[in-house]
Amino acid sequence: MEHIFLVLQEVDSGLLLGTALGYDSHELASIICAGICEHSSGSSQNAQSSCMGDESSRPQTLPTLSSPFILMDEHKHEEKQKETLCFALSILERMSSKLLSPNPTVDCSVYYKDILRTSLEDMNLMSKLVSLFSIQDALLSHLAVKCVSSVVLFQLLESNTFNSIWQQKCFQTFQRGCPCNEMDSCLWSLTTVVKGMMKGLYKCKREILDKLLVAFDPVLPDLYTGLLSCGGPGSDIAACQIDSCNLETIHMAFVDLLEVLTAARVRLHICSMSQRLLYQRASVFLHLVDSPALYAVKKKVLLLLKRVLLEKAGDDLCIGEVQPSAQVDGQMTPDLWALADSVLRSASTGWVQRISVSGKASLFGGTSASAPGSCEGPDFVMLRAVSLVLLKSLEYKVQQVSKQGSLCPVDIQSYLCPLMVFLSQHLPQSRQLCHSCAWVSLVFGDQDDDMIEAAMTLMLLYLYQKRVNATSDEDACSTGYNPHCLFIYLLKSVAFDHSVLLDFLISTETCFLEYFVKYLKFLRENWEGFRRSCLYTQGSDTLEQKSGSSGQESTMGSKLPANHANPQFNRSPASGATKSMFCPLVDYGSSDESEAEEPSVSDGPLGRPQDEGPELNCAAAGGRSLCLPERAAEKAGDDHLTPDSMCEKTVMCLQELRKVVVRLQKRNLFPYKPTSLLRLLMQIETKSGFGDGSQC
C-alpha cells in the first residue's frame, strides 16, 4: 500500500507539472485500480485480483501489501487509504479532463486513452468507482462524482455511447427514491454529464442525449414528486433512512438537474417526459417555496422558476453551435402556459404572501450583511424573483387568452395588488415612497436586465388591460404599472443621463432596445398621458418624515382598501386607491446575487416587436452602476420640477441620445442600423415642442 501511495503521488505531481509519467500504461492502470480497490476491500489480496483480472496477467512490478503496513495503527491505515484513493481519483479525473479539452497533446492523448481503456475494459473500474457514490466521506464522494462524470464523458467521446454501469447505477438509485448520499451523488453526476455534453463538441449530441433522458423517463417523474414533497407530513419518503446526507443538499442537487433538463430542451430542442415535469407538475415545485424547506432551497427554486419563465435556463451551457432541429418542440408554448396557470392559481390562494424573505441583504457569495454600516435588507434577489415569476406568468396568461380568443379577460390588477402588498411588507420604513410605480426602480435598481424585463412586461400588461376594459392611468398607477411613470422613474434613477441610455442600447445583456422602441411608440401616441404622469410623479421622491408620521404606517399595504389587504380578493382596486409606495434608496454599492442571463427577443409573448431594429438583448454595458437616486435628484435638479419642466427634461435627454447615436452612426461606430429608432426619437421631439429640430 505504501508503494502504491508513493507511485500515485509521483504520477499526480507529474500530471500537474505536465512531465512524463515514466510508467507503462498497463502498469499504471493496474496501480491506479489497486489504489481504488484497496479502499473498498480493506486489505484483501482478493480485491486486487478481482479488480485487475487473473494473477498471471498482472505485471510483476505490481506492489503488494507488506506486513509492516498491515500492522500500522488502524486510524493511520485508514488515513493512508483515503489519501491513496484521493490520488487515484484525481489522476483519473485529470486524465479524462485533458482528453476532453479541445486540443489535447497527441502523445499524451494516446497514453491517457490507453490507461483509461485498460482500466475500464480489463479491470472493471467503473463498478468500483460508482460503489463510492454511497460513501459518507464528503471529500471522497465529491472526488468520486467528478471522476466518474469525467470518465463517462470521455467514453461518450470515444464510443458515442454512455457507460452502462454508470447509467444503471443512477437508474436504480432514482428508482429506490430514498434521500441518501448515493442519491445526491447520482443526481450530481447526471447533471454534470448533461452539462458536459451540452458544452462539449460531441457528434450527434442531440440524438444521444435524447436517448439518455428517455431512458430515465420511467423513474424521474416519481422521483420529482417524491423528493420535492419529501419531509412533509404524510410523505412516504419522510420515513426513509436519510443517512448523514442533508435533505437540503438533495433538494439543491435535484433543482440543478431540473435546470439542465430544461436547458437541454430549450437549447437542443429535445423533449422527453422528464423535461416537461417542471411545467406540467409545477404545483409541486411551487409548494416547496412555501413549505418548511430551508430558505436557500426556496430561493433556488424561485430563481429557477424565473429563468424558466424568461426562457433563460442554461444560457451558459451551449458553447458550441447547435444545428437547428428538424423537429420543433411543439409542446413548449402549451407547457409555458401550464406553468403560468399554476403560478396564477397559487397566487390567487395567497401563495405570494406566504413566501418568506430574509431581512438581510444578499451579498456576493451569499454572505449576509450583518456588520455595522452594511447593506440594509431585505433580500432583493428574492423580491426580484417573486416579482418576475408573477409578471411573466401574467404575460403568458394574456398571450394564451389572446391567442385562444377567450371571452374571460385577465384581471391584471387583481394579481398586481397582492404583489404590491407583498413588497411593502418586506421593505423597511426608510424605503417607502408615495408613488406605486417607483417599485420597479427600487426592487430592480441594481439588476439592469431584470429591471428592463419587468418594465417591458408591465407595459405589455398595461396595453392589454387598456384594450380589454379601458383602465385609467390612475388605476394603473395604483398598482404600479403605468408605463409613463415607470419610464420617468427609470430616467430619474440615472439622473436623466443620456449616456446611460446609450450604454443600454449598445449592450447585449438586456432587452432595452426592444423595450425602448415599444415605449417610444406608446409615448408618441399618448403624449398627454405622459404629461399627466409627470404630474402624478411630481414630488413623489420626498421621503416620509418620521417626525411628522410618528406611530403611523406609511407602507403601501396599510393604505390599501381592506379588501385588497386580503390576498384572495378577486376585484381590481378603485381608482387612485393606492398612492403610497417606495423610496428608491437602493444601495448600489452592494453586490446582490446576479443572475446574468441573456433574454430572448425572438418571437416573444404578446407579439413583441421584430421590425424595429435587430434582435438585440441590451443592459448597462461594462457593469455600470446606476446613480443613487438622491444623487440623481441632486445632479438633475428635479426636486422642484414642474410637470412641464419634467417633460422638457425628458425630451432633452432623448434629444441628446439621438444626437450621439447620429454621430456614432456617421462614423460607423454604432453596432446596428438605428434608422427606426432615430425616426421615433425625432417624432417625440416634434410632438413635444421642446426639440430644437437639429439632426446632429
XYZ file of C-alpha atoms in Angstrom:
696
model
C 0.000 0.000 0.000
C 2.845 2.350 0.834
C 4.398 1.777 -2.583
C 1.036 2.390 -4.313
C 0.717 5.673 -2.444
C 4.216 6.807 -3.427
C 3.695 5.911 -7.077
C 0.349 7.706 -7.253
C 1.834 10.746 -5.532
C 4.604 10.818 -8.139
C 2.120 10.434 -11.010
C -0.128 13.159 -9.604
C 2.795 15.587 -9.429
C 3.778 14.687 -12.990
C 0.285 15.409 -14.268
C 0.222 18.773 -12.543
C 3.621 19.718 -13.999
C 2.922 18.210 -17.413
C 6.004 15.952 -17.277
C 6.362 12.351 -18.455
C 4.956 9.818 -16.021
C 7.570 7.110 -16.624
C 5.267 4.090 -16.321
C 3.888 1.672 -18.861
C 0.209 2.424 -19.461
C -0.950 -1.060 -18.383
C 1.264 -0.962 -15.296
C -0.047 2.453 -14.265
C -3.661 1.357 -14.862
C -3.049 -1.592 -12.519
C -1.596 0.651 -9.806
C -4.496 3.128 -10.040
C -7.063 0.345 -9.804
C -5.188 -1.205 -6.891
C -5.413 2.093 -5.009
C -9.166 2.231 -5.561
C -9.809 -1.433 -4.791
C -7.683 -1.279 -1.654
C -10.007 1.275 -0.099
C -13.181 -0.613 -0.870
C -11.889 -4.031 0.147
C -9.867 -3.285 3.258
C -6.561 -5.163 2.911
C -7.560 -8.219 0.979
C -5.404 -9.535 -1.861
C -8.547 -10.962 -3.462
C -9.907 -7.463 -4.047
C -6.884 -6.640 -6.182
C -7.296 -9.828 -8.141
C -10.983 -9.237 -8.789
C -10.275 -5.684 -9.864
C -7.335 -6.423 -12.127
C -8.191 -9.797 -13.544
C -6.194 -13.022 -13.466
C -2.964 -13.145 -11.399
C -0.949 -14.356 -14.370
C -1.814 -11.233 -16.365
C -0.773 -8.867 -13.589
C 2.611 -7.101 -14.018
C 5.362 -8.472 -11.806
C 6.128 -4.938 -10.601
C 2.681 -4.534 -9.071
C 3.150 -3.649 -5.389
C 1.623 -5.871 -2.716
C 0.808 -5.215 0.899
C 3.635 -5.916 3.318
C 3.396 -6.999 6.935
C 4.593 -3.703 8.427
C 1.785 -1.853 6.658
C -0.877 -4.283 7.931
C 0.361 -3.741 11.441
C 0.027 0.034 11.276
C -2.316 1.824 13.568
C -5.869 1.440 12.264
C -6.500 5.169 12.107
C -3.282 5.851 10.230
C -4.090 2.973 7.918
C -7.482 4.454 7.103
C -5.975 7.894 6.522
C -3.358 6.421 4.178
C -6.072 4.532 2.285
C -8.057 7.753 1.936
C -5.059 9.686 0.619
C -4.279 6.890 -1.837
C -7.856 6.853 -3.085
C -7.854 10.653 -3.438
C -4.740 10.484 -5.601
C -6.208 7.693 -7.757
C -9.490 9.545 -8.320
C -7.725 12.827 -9.034
C -5.419 11.176 -11.575
C -8.300 9.540 -13.446
C -10.326 12.755 -13.449
C -7.398 14.841 -14.665
C -6.538 12.413 -17.466
C -10.079 12.243 -18.767
C -10.462 16.032 -18.486
C -7.324 16.545 -20.567
C -8.750 14.239 -23.207
C -11.983 16.252 -23.216
C -10.136 19.521 -23.813
C -10.411 20.982 -27.348
C -6.728 20.471 -28.263
C -5.109 17.700 -26.212
C -1.440 16.846 -26.826
C -1.262 13.949 -29.287
C 1.395 11.885 -27.445
C -0.327 12.315 -24.088
C -3.703 11.535 -25.608
C -2.635 8.087 -26.774
C -1.046 7.331 -23.398
C -4.016 8.537 -21.326
C -6.538 6.797 -23.542
C -4.678 3.518 -23.189
C -4.687 3.838 -19.384
C -8.400 4.604 -19.248
C -9.382 1.880 -21.733
C -7.366 -0.730 -19.841
C -8.878 0.330 -16.517
C -12.437 0.322 -17.792
C -12.422 -2.689 -20.094
C -9.971 -5.071 -18.411
C -10.215 -4.148 -14.731
C -13.909 -3.373 -14.183
C -13.008 0.109 -12.928
C -16.450 1.732 -13.313
C -18.104 -0.735 -10.924
C -15.586 0.203 -8.249
C -15.984 3.909 -8.918
C -19.784 4.004 -8.687
C -19.628 1.980 -5.458
C -18.025 5.089 -3.928
C -21.241 7.087 -4.533
C -22.622 5.825 -1.228
C -19.549 6.728 0.798
C -20.212 9.147 3.655
C -16.885 10.961 3.467
C -17.754 14.249 1.711
C -14.331 14.707 0.092
C -14.166 11.201 -1.326
C -17.751 11.386 -2.535
C -17.011 14.694 -4.257
C -13.918 13.315 -5.985
C -15.732 10.129 -6.979
C -18.555 12.032 -8.677
C -16.112 14.298 -10.526
C -14.046 11.309 -11.606
C -16.981 9.164 -12.750
C -18.650 12.012 -14.629
C -15.443 12.907 -16.448
C -14.762 9.276 -17.372
C -18.341 8.853 -18.632
C -17.916 11.920 -20.867
C -14.583 10.545 -22.142
C -16.196 7.231 -23.058
C -19.021 9.103 -24.767
C -16.491 10.999 -26.865
C -14.780 7.755 -27.791
C -17.741 5.482 -28.483
C -20.825 7.737 -28.788
C -22.479 5.713 -26.021
C -22.934 6.182 -22.290
C -21.336 3.834 -19.789
C -23.983 1.221 -18.998
C -22.730 0.568 -15.425
C -22.991 4.270 -14.538
C -26.387 4.577 -16.201
C -27.737 1.527 -14.377
C -26.418 2.780 -11.035
C -28.233 6.119 -11.448
C -31.421 4.443 -12.653
C -31.586 2.036 -9.714
C -30.829 4.773 -7.185
C -33.570 7.007 -8.612
C -35.953 4.059 -8.629
C -35.428 3.458 -4.900
C -36.115 7.139 -4.309
C -34.732 7.442 -0.770
C -32.691 10.548 0.060
C -29.145 9.465 0.854
C -25.555 10.135 -0.117
C -25.909 7.802 -3.071
C -28.916 9.787 -4.329
C -27.032 13.058 -4.035
C -24.066 11.625 -5.945
C -26.217 10.208 -8.754
C -28.163 13.458 -9.159
C -24.965 15.458 -9.257
C -23.282 13.059 -11.686
C -26.205 13.022 -14.129
C -26.365 16.816 -14.001
C -22.617 17.079 -14.646
C -22.774 14.670 -17.580
C -25.665 16.515 -19.243
C -23.875 19.850 -18.729
C -20.617 18.441 -20.104
C -22.357 17.085 -23.148
C -24.102 20.381 -23.868
C -20.822 22.276 -23.569
C -18.694 19.744 -25.439
C -18.265 19.151 -29.165
C -19.879 15.736 -29.397
C -21.143 14.104 -32.558
C -24.933 13.787 -32.723
C -25.206 15.214 -29.204
C -28.902 15.887 -29.577
C -29.828 12.322 -30.538
C -27.570 10.691 -27.929
C -28.726 12.937 -25.102
C -32.331 12.372 -26.101
C -31.835 8.604 -25.731
C -30.260 9.053 -22.302
C -33.072 11.229 -20.964
C -35.779 8.979 -22.396
C -34.100 6.083 -20.572
C -34.704 7.898 -17.266
C -38.357 8.727 -18.007
C -39.667 5.669 -16.108
C -38.124 6.829 -12.796
C -37.732 10.620 -12.807
C -41.462 11.562 -12.579
C -41.961 9.646 -9.313
C -38.632 10.934 -8.034
C -39.727 14.513 -8.825
C -42.920 14.224 -6.817
C -41.322 12.228 -4.019
C -38.217 14.314 -3.419
C -39.853 17.710 -3.687
C -42.538 16.733 -1.196
C -40.018 14.895 0.979
C -40.125 15.635 4.684
C -43.671 16.907 4.765
C -46.468 15.370 6.858
C -47.624 12.097 5.372
C -44.708 11.925 2.944
C -43.687 8.386 2.048
C -40.064 9.367 1.655
C -40.079 11.105 5.014
C -39.957 7.654 6.610
C -36.803 6.693 4.671
C -33.460 6.458 6.363
C -31.556 9.624 5.361
C -28.027 8.527 6.368
C -25.842 11.529 7.148
C -26.870 13.306 3.959
C -28.598 16.648 4.386
C -32.001 16.781 2.711
C -31.218 20.344 1.671
C -28.326 19.016 -0.415
C -30.653 16.550 -2.147
C -33.140 19.307 -2.958
C -30.377 21.561 -4.295
C -28.984 18.784 -6.477
C -32.405 17.948 -7.890
C -33.148 21.596 -8.730
C -29.802 21.740 -10.565
C -30.810 18.650 -12.542
C -34.165 20.199 -13.440
C -32.394 23.275 -14.752
C -30.073 21.340 -17.071
C -33.013 19.241 -18.288
C -34.851 22.458 -19.116
C -31.739 23.919 -20.740
C -31.347 20.816 -22.912
C -34.947 21.237 -24.003
C -34.579 24.925 -24.853
C -31.123 24.749 -26.457
C -31.101 21.331 -28.103
C -34.818 21.040 -28.901
C -35.289 17.662 -27.230
C -38.377 16.979 -25.156
C -38.653 13.866 -23.024
C -41.281 13.307 -20.351
C -38.752 14.186 -17.651
C -38.077 17.550 -19.261
C -41.752 18.512 -19.015
C -42.104 17.795 -15.297
C -41.356 21.325 -14.144
C -44.022 22.697 -16.483
C -46.721 20.065 -16.119
C -46.341 19.465 -12.381
C -45.429 22.974 -11.312
C -47.736 22.874 -8.289
C -45.295 20.506 -6.541
C -42.428 22.901 -7.231
C -44.424 25.925 -6.094
C -45.447 24.199 -2.877
C -41.783 23.768 -1.988
C -41.464 27.582 -1.892
C -43.951 27.963 0.964
C -43.097 24.665 2.672
C -40.871 24.202 5.767
C -37.879 23.713 3.424
C -34.774 25.759 4.135
C -34.610 29.309 2.804
C -31.715 28.518 0.447
C -33.797 25.822 -1.242
C -36.802 28.114 -1.665
C -34.598 30.800 -3.150
C -33.024 28.360 -5.600
C -36.465 27.142 -6.665
C -37.730 30.687 -7.292
C -34.633 31.645 -9.254
C -35.077 28.586 -11.463
C -38.753 29.412 -11.991
C -37.733 32.918 -13.008
C -35.170 31.648 -15.525
C -37.603 29.123 -16.962
C -40.328 31.728 -17.461
C -37.779 34.102 -19.013
C -36.578 31.171 -21.171
C -33.040 31.733 -19.916
C -32.381 28.401 -18.224
C -28.895 27.174 -19.059
C -27.838 30.200 -21.088
C -24.196 29.427 -20.310
C -24.282 25.742 -21.238
C -24.311 25.536 -25.036
C -20.924 26.831 -26.112
C -20.682 25.051 -29.454
C -23.038 25.834 -32.289
C -26.143 23.656 -32.218
C -27.696 22.913 -35.564
C -31.406 23.744 -35.730
C -33.500 20.666 -35.204
C -35.897 19.475 -37.852
C -38.263 18.641 -35.011
C -39.769 21.678 -33.325
C -40.780 21.397 -29.669
C -44.465 21.977 -30.255
C -45.178 21.393 -26.564
C -43.155 24.353 -25.287
C -45.833 27.029 -25.628
C -48.602 24.906 -24.023
C -46.178 23.924 -21.270
C -45.284 27.550 -20.544
C -48.992 28.341 -20.398
C -49.499 25.433 -17.998
C -46.674 26.683 -15.780
C -48.099 30.203 -15.812
C -51.555 28.870 -14.915
C -50.098 27.012 -11.941
C -48.359 30.164 -10.703
C -51.506 32.273 -11.052
C -53.698 29.665 -9.364
C -51.289 29.579 -6.450
C -51.158 33.379 -6.367
C -54.951 33.555 -6.146
C -54.801 31.493 -2.950
C -52.300 33.806 -1.258
C -49.130 31.947 -2.287
C -47.161 35.176 -2.763
C -47.974 36.363 0.767
C -46.737 33.065 2.210
C -43.252 33.370 0.704
C -40.607 34.167 3.284
C -37.951 36.782 2.516
C -34.785 37.252 4.539
C -34.439 40.620 6.219
C -30.736 40.711 5.342
C -29.293 41.788 2.030
C -27.819 39.079 -0.175
C -24.185 39.819 -0.949
C -21.809 38.275 -3.459
C -21.085 34.730 -2.391
C -24.253 34.576 -0.308
C -22.825 36.205 2.825
C -25.396 38.062 4.865
C -24.812 41.701 5.704
C -24.700 41.959 9.465
C -21.778 44.264 10.285
C -22.400 47.894 11.310
C -22.894 50.074 8.263
C -23.523 47.101 5.999
C -26.217 46.980 3.357
C -29.752 47.255 4.594
C -32.055 44.402 3.711
C -34.199 42.802 2.557
C -33.027 40.098 0.163
C -33.714 41.875 -3.136
C -32.695 38.784 -5.114
C -35.739 37.057 -3.647
C -38.028 40.063 -4.215
C -36.955 40.272 -7.852
C -37.516 36.565 -8.392
C -41.034 36.614 -6.906
C -41.932 39.722 -8.909
C -40.733 38.390 -12.251
C -42.286 34.947 -11.722
C -45.673 36.589 -11.234
C -45.228 39.176 -14.011
C -44.070 36.666 -16.627
C -46.875 34.280 -15.659
C -49.361 37.088 -16.259
C -47.753 37.792 -19.616
C -48.084 34.155 -20.707
C -51.664 34.051 -19.481
C -52.508 37.141 -21.511
C -50.811 35.558 -24.516
C -52.868 32.396 -24.059
C -56.145 34.272 -23.670
C -55.421 36.451 -26.688
C -54.500 33.549 -28.978
C -57.366 31.334 -27.895
C -59.905 34.136 -28.112
C -61.169 33.642 -24.565
C -64.151 35.709 -23.507
C -62.861 35.894 -19.925
C -60.215 38.642 -19.744
C -57.350 38.510 -17.266
C -57.752 40.970 -14.405
C -54.174 42.220 -14.217
C -54.722 44.449 -11.213
C -56.144 41.647 -9.099
C -52.713 39.974 -9.270
C -50.510 43.058 -9.093
C -52.139 44.439 -5.965
C -51.146 41.429 -3.781
C -47.643 41.760 -5.220
C -47.528 45.372 -4.059
C -48.704 44.293 -0.607
C -46.026 41.579 -0.515
C -43.278 44.020 -1.451
C -44.377 46.639 1.034
C -44.386 44.040 3.811
C -40.718 43.287 3.228
C -39.356 46.770 2.617
C -38.115 48.830 5.567
C -39.744 52.118 6.502
C -36.844 54.104 5.034
C -37.611 52.782 1.564
C -41.289 53.616 1.372
C -42.454 56.049 -1.318
C -45.678 57.825 -2.111
C -45.999 56.533 -5.696
C -46.556 52.872 -6.510
C -44.807 52.940 -9.893
C -41.469 53.593 -8.177
C -41.333 49.938 -7.151
C -39.540 48.751 -10.302
C -36.662 51.216 -9.852
C -36.399 50.228 -6.205
C -36.635 46.453 -6.427
C -34.686 46.056 -9.689
C -32.421 49.104 -9.436
C -29.127 47.208 -9.281
C -30.055 44.434 -11.725
C -30.431 46.042 -15.126
C -31.544 43.005 -17.122
C -34.331 42.150 -14.694
C -35.387 45.804 -14.413
C -35.872 46.226 -18.157
C -37.622 42.856 -18.410
C -40.029 43.901 -15.656
C -40.680 47.291 -17.285
C -41.283 45.638 -20.653
C -43.678 43.082 -19.215
C -45.598 45.696 -17.219
C -46.044 47.801 -20.339
C -47.416 44.825 -22.265
C -49.796 44.071 -19.397
C -50.904 47.704 -19.324
C -51.639 47.698 -23.067
C -53.677 44.523 -22.696
C -55.644 45.841 -19.715
C -56.239 49.116 -21.547
C -57.570 47.193 -24.529
C -59.969 44.918 -22.670
C -61.502 47.291 -20.129
C -60.174 50.796 -20.835
C -58.436 51.075 -17.471
C -57.436 54.599 -16.469
C -53.889 55.804 -15.897
C -54.791 56.395 -12.245
C -55.832 52.752 -11.867
C -52.538 51.706 -13.458
C -50.645 53.976 -11.075
C -52.426 52.499 -8.080
C -50.963 49.076 -8.798
C -47.606 50.208 -10.151
C -47.726 49.581 -13.890
C -48.272 52.903 -15.651
C -45.664 52.793 -18.469
C -45.113 56.571 -18.379
C -44.414 56.609 -14.647
C -42.116 53.603 -14.934
C -40.111 55.341 -17.657
C -39.911 58.578 -15.664
C -38.546 56.722 -12.637
C -36.043 54.938 -14.877
C -34.767 58.304 -16.130
C -34.689 59.704 -12.590
C -32.665 56.737 -11.395
C -29.969 57.545 -13.979
C -30.137 61.321 -13.426
C -31.590 61.883 -16.915
C -28.154 60.917 -18.240
C -28.422 60.038 -21.934
C -25.047 58.236 -21.825
C -26.537 55.549 -19.570
C -29.344 55.013 -22.077
C -26.683 54.746 -24.782
C -24.932 52.058 -22.743
C -28.232 50.207 -22.520
C -28.768 50.471 -26.267
C -25.389 49.110 -27.316
C -25.137 46.398 -24.673
C -26.230 42.811 -25.263
C -27.367 41.935 -21.748
C -30.975 43.133 -21.629
C -33.953 43.722 -23.889
C -33.637 47.514 -23.575
C -33.775 48.161 -27.333
C -36.994 46.192 -27.593
C -38.494 47.938 -24.578
C -37.322 51.398 -25.664
C -38.814 51.112 -29.160
C -42.069 49.792 -27.762
C -42.291 52.602 -25.216
C -41.421 55.346 -27.718
C -44.269 54.182 -29.939
C -46.578 54.302 -26.950
C -45.285 57.757 -25.941
C -45.748 59.085 -29.467
C -49.433 58.199 -29.338
C -50.016 59.113 -25.666
C -48.190 62.377 -25.062
C -50.965 63.792 -22.875
C -50.825 60.681 -20.730
C -47.115 61.286 -20.260
C -47.786 64.878 -19.151
C -50.291 63.594 -16.598
C -47.726 61.090 -15.323
C -45.265 63.936 -14.830
C -47.891 65.449 -12.551
C -48.540 62.138 -10.744
C -44.858 61.608 -10.001
C -44.115 65.218 -9.058
C -42.687 65.376 -5.559
C -43.018 61.618 -5.021
C -39.319 61.288 -4.244
C -39.803 63.040 -0.913
C -39.211 60.686 1.992
C -41.885 60.196 4.605
C -40.836 62.382 7.537
C -40.687 60.237 10.621
C -41.188 63.266 12.817
C -44.437 64.039 11.031
C -45.690 60.468 10.804
C -44.592 59.066 14.140
C -46.549 55.980 15.003
C -48.201 55.911 11.578
C -47.545 53.262 8.987
C -46.679 54.548 5.546
C -46.444 51.191 3.812
C -48.484 50.588 0.738
C -50.297 47.723 2.386
C -51.560 49.957 5.172
C -53.128 52.369 2.697
C -54.858 49.768 0.554
C -58.579 49.255 0.913
C -59.483 46.485 3.309
C -60.477 44.075 0.550
C -57.040 44.463 -1.062
C -55.180 43.580 2.109
C -56.643 40.096 1.663
C -54.515 38.172 -0.857
C -57.574 36.231 -2.004
C -59.505 39.218 -3.368
C -60.750 38.993 -6.956
C -61.632 42.569 -7.893
C -59.417 45.336 -9.204
C -58.625 48.316 -6.957
C -60.575 51.526 -7.117
C -59.117 54.468 -8.963
C -56.362 56.149 -7.013
C -56.738 53.743 -4.098
C -53.033 53.313 -3.612
C -50.703 56.290 -3.516
C -48.095 55.024 -1.061
C -45.114 53.057 -2.168
C -41.377 53.000 -2.036
C -38.467 55.399 -1.873
C -35.699 54.175 -4.193
C -32.758 54.405 -1.848
C -31.102 51.284 -3.191
C -27.529 50.791 -2.062
C -25.977 50.197 -5.456
C -22.638 49.535 -3.824
C -23.879 46.165 -2.599
C -23.128 43.028 -4.546
C -26.505 41.373 -4.790
C -26.570 37.941 -6.314
C -26.524 38.426 -10.025
C -28.210 36.154 -12.465
C -26.565 37.340 -15.659
C -28.738 35.901 -18.352
C -29.348 36.761 -21.988
C -33.036 37.251 -22.707
C -34.536 36.072 -25.938
C -36.130 38.665 -28.169
C -37.272 36.258 -30.828
C -40.981 35.859 -31.254
C -41.714 36.577 -27.627
C -45.040 36.584 -25.832
C -47.692 39.105 -26.865
C -46.039 39.604 -30.237
C -43.056 41.640 -29.112
C -41.795 43.798 -32.000
C -39.408 42.273 -34.508
C -39.297 45.024 -37.107
C -37.803 47.985 -35.257
C -34.147 47.082 -35.423
C -32.034 43.965 -34.861
C -32.880 41.269 -32.353
C -30.591 42.575 -29.650
C -30.762 41.953 -25.963
C -29.446 45.085 -24.373
C -28.258 46.230 -20.148
C -25.809 48.742 -18.967
C -22.519 47.817 -20.597
C -19.375 47.278 -18.613
C -21.211 46.768 -15.328
C -22.027 50.483 -14.950
C -23.889 51.037 -11.700
C -26.921 53.263 -11.705
C -26.617 56.500 -9.741
C -28.031 56.643 -6.260
C -31.471 58.239 -6.610
C -30.647 61.017 -4.150
C -27.545 61.798 -6.186
C -29.636 61.635 -9.329
C -32.047 64.179 -7.904
C -29.168 66.430 -6.890
C -27.497 66.174 -10.285
C -30.685 66.532 -12.294
C -32.141 69.226 -10.047
C -35.584 67.563 -10.178
C -36.585 68.096 -6.546
C -38.742 71.028 -7.660
C -39.550 70.025 -11.205
C -42.926 71.100 -12.517
C -44.788 68.766 -14.903
C -43.736 70.944 -17.859
C -40.100 71.075 -16.787
C -40.051 67.300 -16.259
C -41.440 66.819 -19.767
C -38.781 69.115 -21.148
C -36.015 67.396 -19.176
C -37.144 64.036 -20.559
C -37.211 65.317 -24.130
C -33.793 66.919 -23.735
C -32.388 63.587 -22.521
C -33.874 61.794 -25.532
C -32.635 64.529 -27.845
C -29.065 64.203 -26.565
C -29.332 60.459 -27.022
C -30.484 60.915 -30.622
C -27.621 63.275 -31.398
C -24.934 60.959 -30.073
C -26.435 57.973 -31.929
C -26.397 60.005 -35.164
C -22.740 60.917 -34.629
C -21.794 57.312 -33.950
C -23.745 56.137 -36.983
C -21.946 58.618 -39.252
C -18.632 57.181 -38.085
C -19.847 53.593 -38.492
C -19.392 53.074 -34.746
C -22.952 52.161 -33.844
C -23.420 48.373 -33.726
C -26.656 48.185 -35.728
C -28.807 50.235 -38.067
C -30.745 52.707 -35.862
C -32.969 54.278 -38.544
C -36.299 53.317 -36.970
C -35.110 54.323 -33.506
C -33.918 57.734 -34.693
C -37.197 58.328 -36.501
C -39.144 57.626 -33.329
C -36.927 59.919 -31.259
C -37.381 62.713 -33.783
C -41.159 62.233 -33.740
C -41.169 62.550 -29.938
C -39.253 65.823 -30.133
C -41.687 67.179 -32.707
C -44.688 66.029 -30.684
C -43.417 67.669 -27.501
C -42.484 71.026 -28.997
C -39.305 71.092 -26.891
C -36.866 69.800 -29.515
C -34.519 72.022 -31.477
C -35.150 70.146 -34.723
C -31.446 69.602 -35.433
C -30.391 66.319 -36.974
C -26.913 66.039 -35.468
